[in-house]
PDB file of C-alpha atoms in Angstrom:
ATOM      1  CA  UNK A 254    -166.328 -12.342 -76.832  1.00  0.00           C
ATOM      2  CA  UNK A 255    -169.213 -14.762 -77.848  1.00  0.00           C
ATOM      3  CA  UNK A 256    -171.346 -13.525 -74.856  1.00  0.00           C
ATOM      4  CA  UNK A 257    -170.989  -9.931 -75.780  1.00  0.00           C
ATOM      5  CA  UNK A 258    -172.336 -10.776 -79.418  1.00  0.00           C
ATOM      6  CA  UNK A 259    -175.201 -12.731 -77.858  1.00  0.00           C
ATOM      7  CA  UNK A 260    -175.921  -9.662 -75.646  1.00  0.00           C
ATOM      8  CA  UNK A 261    -175.734  -7.426 -78.684  1.00  0.00           C
ATOM      9  CA  UNK A 262    -178.369  -9.501 -80.701  1.00  0.00           C
ATOM     10  CA  UNK A 263    -180.538  -9.854 -77.534  1.00  0.00           C
ATOM     11  CA  UNK A 264    -180.586  -5.984 -77.211  1.00  0.00           C
ATOM     12  CA  UNK A 265    -180.855  -5.352 -80.946  1.00  0.00           C
ATOM     13  CA  UNK A 266    -183.921  -7.841 -81.381  1.00  0.00           C
ATOM     14  CA  UNK A 267    -185.526  -6.319 -78.164  1.00  0.00           C
ATOM     15  CA  UNK A 268    -185.192  -2.925 -79.576  1.00  0.00           C
ATOM     16  CA  UNK A 269    -186.781  -3.879 -83.048  1.00  0.00           C
ATOM     17  CA  UNK A 270    -189.607  -5.785 -81.199  1.00  0.00           C
ATOM     18  CA  UNK A 271    -190.342  -2.765 -78.811  1.00  0.00           C
ATOM     19  CA  UNK A 272    -190.482  -0.211 -81.924  1.00  0.00           C
ATOM     20  CA  UNK A 273    -193.000  -2.595 -83.566  1.00  0.00           C
ATOM     21  CA  UNK A 274    -195.254  -3.131 -80.622  1.00  0.00           C
ATOM     22  CA  UNK A 275    -195.314   0.382 -79.600  1.00  0.00           C
ATOM     23  CA  UNK A 276    -196.254   1.425 -83.232  1.00  0.00           C
ATOM     24  CA  UNK A 277    -198.982  -1.133 -83.474  1.00  0.00           C
ATOM     25  CA  UNK A 278    -201.344   0.387 -80.893  1.00  0.00           C
ATOM     26  CA  UNK A 279    -200.865   3.717 -82.511  1.00  0.00           C
ATOM     27  CA  UNK A 280    -202.255   2.284 -85.778  1.00  0.00           C
ATOM     28  CA  UNK A 281    -205.128   0.924 -83.745  1.00  0.00           C
ATOM     29  CA  UNK A 282    -205.797   4.530 -82.491  1.00  0.00           C
ATOM     30  CA  UNK A 283    -206.079   5.693 -86.212  1.00  0.00           C
ATOM     31  CA  UNK A 284    -208.104   2.707 -87.025  1.00  0.00           C
ATOM     32  CA  UNK A 285    -210.593   3.412 -84.150  1.00  0.00           C
ATOM     33  CA  UNK A 286    -210.923   6.897 -85.292  1.00  0.00           C
ATOM     34  CA  UNK A 287    -211.689   6.365 -88.964  1.00  0.00           C
ATOM     35  CA  UNK A 288    -214.997   5.702 -90.421  1.00  0.00           C
ATOM     36  CA  UNK A 289    -213.731   5.595 -93.998  1.00  0.00           C
ATOM     37  CA  UNK A 290    -213.826   1.997 -95.304  1.00  0.00           C
ATOM     38  CA  UNK A 291    -210.778   2.355 -97.694  1.00  0.00           C
ATOM     39  CA  UNK A 292    -208.661   3.893 -94.622  1.00  0.00           C
ATOM     40  CA  UNK A 293    -209.759   0.812 -92.373  1.00  0.00           C
ATOM     41  CA  UNK A 294    -208.898  -1.567 -95.145  1.00  0.00           C
ATOM     42  CA  UNK A 295    -205.423  -0.035 -95.628  1.00  0.00           C
ATOM     43  CA  UNK A 296    -204.877   0.079 -91.848  1.00  0.00           C
ATOM     44  CA  UNK A 297    -205.788  -3.660 -91.588  1.00  0.00           C
ATOM     45  CA  UNK A 298    -203.045  -4.616 -94.033  1.00  0.00           C
ATOM     46  CA  UNK A 299    -200.513  -2.247 -92.101  1.00  0.00           C
ATOM     47  CA  UNK A 300    -201.426  -3.824 -88.729  1.00  0.00           C
ATOM     48  CA  UNK A 301    -201.235  -7.349 -90.000  1.00  0.00           C
ATOM     49  CA  UNK A 302    -197.823  -6.843 -91.707  1.00  0.00           C
ATOM     50  CA  UNK A 303    -196.316  -5.008 -88.658  1.00  0.00           C
ATOM     51  CA  UNK A 304    -197.408  -7.747 -86.208  1.00  0.00           C
ATOM     52  CA  UNK A 305    -195.959 -10.573 -88.313  1.00  0.00           C
ATOM     53  CA  UNK A 306    -192.837  -8.531 -88.820  1.00  0.00           C
ATOM     54  CA  UNK A 307    -192.098  -7.874 -85.283  1.00  0.00           C
ATOM     55  CA  UNK A 308    -193.178 -11.229 -83.757  1.00  0.00           C
ATOM     56  CA  UNK A 309    -189.835 -12.974 -84.998  1.00  0.00           C
ATOM     57  CA  UNK A 310    -188.085 -10.304 -83.192  1.00  0.00           C
ATOM     58  CA  UNK A 311    -189.876 -11.145 -79.913  1.00  0.00           C
ATOM     59  CA  UNK A 312    -188.896 -14.863 -80.431  1.00  0.00           C
ATOM     60  CA  UNK A 313    -185.202 -13.851 -81.209  1.00  0.00           C
ATOM     61  CA  UNK A 314    -185.250 -11.603 -78.145  1.00  0.00           C
ATOM     62  CA  UNK A 315    -186.409 -14.696 -76.053  1.00  0.00           C
ATOM     63  CA  UNK A 316    -183.948 -16.966 -77.528  1.00  0.00           C
ATOM     64  CA  UNK A 317    -180.784 -14.741 -77.231  1.00  0.00           C
ATOM     65  CA  UNK A 318    -182.063 -14.075 -73.618  1.00  0.00           C
ATOM     66  CA  UNK A 319    -182.207 -17.808 -72.706  1.00  0.00           C
ATOM     67  CA  UNK A 320    -178.855 -18.303 -74.325  1.00  0.00           C
ATOM     68  CA  UNK A 321    -177.379 -15.597 -72.316  1.00  0.00           C
ATOM     69  CA  UNK A 322    -178.819 -17.097 -68.916  1.00  0.00           C
ATOM     70  CA  UNK A 323    -177.291 -20.552 -70.019  1.00  0.00           C
ATOM     71  CA  UNK A 324    -173.853 -19.079 -70.799  1.00  0.00           C
ATOM     72  CA  UNK A 325    -173.803 -17.265 -67.446  1.00  0.00           C
ATOM     73  CA  UNK A 326    -174.708 -20.356 -65.589  1.00  0.00           C
ATOM     74  CA  UNK A 327    -177.118 -21.570 -63.125  1.00  0.00           C
ATOM     75  CA  UNK A 328    -175.246 -20.076 -59.885  1.00  0.00           C
ATOM     76  CA  UNK A 329    -175.202 -16.464 -61.535  1.00  0.00           C
ATOM     77  CA  UNK A 330    -179.059 -17.087 -62.425  1.00  0.00           C
ATOM     78  CA  UNK A 331    -180.067 -18.216 -58.964  1.00  0.00           C
ATOM     79  CA  UNK A 332    -178.149 -15.295 -57.321  1.00  0.00           C
ATOM     80  CA  UNK A 333    -179.485 -12.556 -59.586  1.00  0.00           C
ATOM     81  CA  UNK A 334    -182.809 -11.379 -58.093  1.00  0.00           C
ATOM     82  CA  UNK A 335    -182.977  -8.512 -60.322  1.00  0.00           C
ATOM     83  CA  UNK A 336    -183.089 -10.907 -63.271  1.00  0.00           C
ATOM     84  CA  UNK A 337    -185.963 -12.732 -61.731  1.00  0.00           C
ATOM     85  CA  UNK A 338    -188.008  -9.631 -61.435  1.00  0.00           C
ATOM     86  CA  UNK A 339    -186.966  -8.572 -65.134  1.00  0.00           C
ATOM     87  CA  UNK A 340    -188.245 -11.974 -66.441  1.00  0.00           C
ATOM     88  CA  UNK A 341    -191.635 -11.337 -64.700  1.00  0.00           C
ATOM     89  CA  UNK A 342    -191.876  -7.919 -66.272  1.00  0.00           C
ATOM     90  CA  UNK A 343    -190.684  -9.334 -69.769  1.00  0.00           C
ATOM     91  CA  UNK A 344    -193.313 -11.834 -69.541  1.00  0.00           C
ATOM     92  CA  UNK A 345    -195.788  -9.206 -69.339  1.00  0.00           C
ATOM     93  CA  UNK A 346    -194.540  -7.815 -72.639  1.00  0.00           C
ATOM     94  CA  UNK A 347    -195.153 -11.184 -74.059  1.00  0.00           C
ATOM     95  CA  UNK A 348    -198.768 -11.198 -72.870  1.00  0.00           C
ATOM     96  CA  UNK A 349    -199.107  -7.621 -74.219  1.00  0.00           C
ATOM     97  CA  UNK A 350    -197.838  -8.810 -77.450  1.00  0.00           C
ATOM     98  CA  UNK A 351    -200.352 -11.802 -77.456  1.00  0.00           C
ATOM     99  CA  UNK A 352    -203.201  -9.265 -76.554  1.00  0.00           C
ATOM    100  CA  UNK A 353    -202.165  -7.068 -79.636  1.00  0.00           C
ATOM    101  CA  UNK A 354    -202.774 -10.036 -81.671  1.00  0.00           C
ATOM    102  CA  UNK A 355    -206.263 -10.556 -80.183  1.00  0.00           C
ATOM    103  CA  UNK A 356    -207.051  -6.840 -81.001  1.00  0.00           C
ATOM    104  CA  UNK A 357    -205.694  -7.162 -84.554  1.00  0.00           C
ATOM    105  CA  UNK A 358    -208.034 -10.034 -85.185  1.00  0.00           C
ATOM    106  CA  UNK A 359    -210.965  -7.989 -83.839  1.00  0.00           C
ATOM    107  CA  UNK A 360    -210.022  -5.251 -86.242  1.00  0.00           C
ATOM    108  CA  UNK A 361    -209.705  -7.622 -89.166  1.00  0.00           C
ATOM    109  CA  UNK A 362    -213.257  -8.756 -88.369  1.00  0.00           C
ATOM    110  CA  UNK A 363    -214.368  -5.185 -87.817  1.00  0.00           C
ATOM    111  CA  UNK A 364    -215.333  -5.961 -84.225  1.00  0.00           C
ATOM    112  CA  UNK A 365    -213.452  -3.118 -82.415  1.00  0.00           C
ATOM    113  CA  UNK A 366    -214.790  -2.780 -78.959  1.00  0.00           C
ATOM    114  CA  UNK A 367    -212.701   0.195 -77.712  1.00  0.00           C
ATOM    115  CA  UNK A 368    -212.172   3.880 -78.194  1.00  0.00           C
ATOM    116  CA  UNK A 369    -209.208   5.687 -79.595  1.00  0.00           C
ATOM    117  CA  UNK A 370    -208.482   6.895 -75.981  1.00  0.00           C
ATOM    118  CA  UNK A 371    -208.062   3.190 -74.910  1.00  0.00           C
ATOM    119  CA  UNK A 372    -205.518   2.502 -77.653  1.00  0.00           C
ATOM    120  CA  UNK A 373    -203.694   5.620 -76.796  1.00  0.00           C
ATOM    121  CA  UNK A 374    -203.433   4.374 -73.056  1.00  0.00           C
ATOM    122  CA  UNK A 375    -202.458   0.880 -74.563  1.00  0.00           C
ATOM    123  CA  UNK A 376    -199.694   2.517 -76.553  1.00  0.00           C
ATOM    124  CA  UNK A 377    -198.197   4.571 -73.748  1.00  0.00           C
ATOM    125  CA  UNK A 378    -198.599   2.757 -70.632  1.00  0.00           C
ATOM    126  CA  UNK A 379    -196.095  -0.034 -71.408  1.00  0.00           C
ATOM    127  CA  UNK A 380    -193.221   2.613 -71.632  1.00  0.00           C
ATOM    128  CA  UNK A 381    -193.146   2.431 -67.826  1.00  0.00           C
ATOM    129  CA  UNK A 382    -192.734  -1.389 -68.006  1.00  0.00           C
ATOM    130  CA  UNK A 383    -189.926  -0.925 -70.444  1.00  0.00           C
ATOM    131  CA  UNK A 384    -188.101   1.553 -68.184  1.00  0.00           C
ATOM    132  CA  UNK A 385    -188.332  -0.709 -65.309  1.00  0.00           C
ATOM    133  CA  UNK A 386    -186.944  -3.621 -67.326  1.00  0.00           C
ATOM    134  CA  UNK A 387    -184.113  -1.550 -68.678  1.00  0.00           C
ATOM    135  CA  UNK A 388    -183.217  -0.012 -65.285  1.00  0.00           C
ATOM    136  CA  UNK A 389    -183.056  -3.776 -63.965  1.00  0.00           C
ATOM    137  CA  UNK A 390    -180.717  -4.860 -66.639  1.00  0.00           C
ATOM    138  CA  UNK A 391    -178.261  -1.858 -66.317  1.00  0.00           C
ATOM    139  CA  UNK A 392    -178.428  -1.394 -62.590  1.00  0.00           C
ATOM    140  CA  UNK A 393    -178.678  -5.202 -61.815  1.00  0.00           C
ATOM    141  CA  UNK A 394    -180.035  -4.409 -58.351  1.00  0.00           C
ATOM    142  CA  UNK A 395    -183.340  -4.640 -56.681  1.00  0.00           C
TER     143      UNK A 395
END
């Protein structure tokens, strides 16, 4: 029963994390589009709060994922090639998360270097990565 609760927490925190890091680039789109100083300042607050709100979810996703691997054991981990691929893809999401922080800091300093179109792509492209991760976790095959 414990392992099912650990899985539940892992999936819950992953969903919460994904919701946040998919919304943050959408805020960047709006931020890159506006020229109004008051709107820019409000978006800075929203972006910062969202990033700091979802970062603990990213950490808890990692913690519960590692606990699951530990509970399943080394032999299971070694035999689960699908999991090795999933971990590589999930690592891309942690890199993405860090890159969003870099962009957040640039917006905070009014040093945006990208167009709204760039942020739209940044917002939409990771959906394919998420699909691959979910497919690997559900199908457990490669």
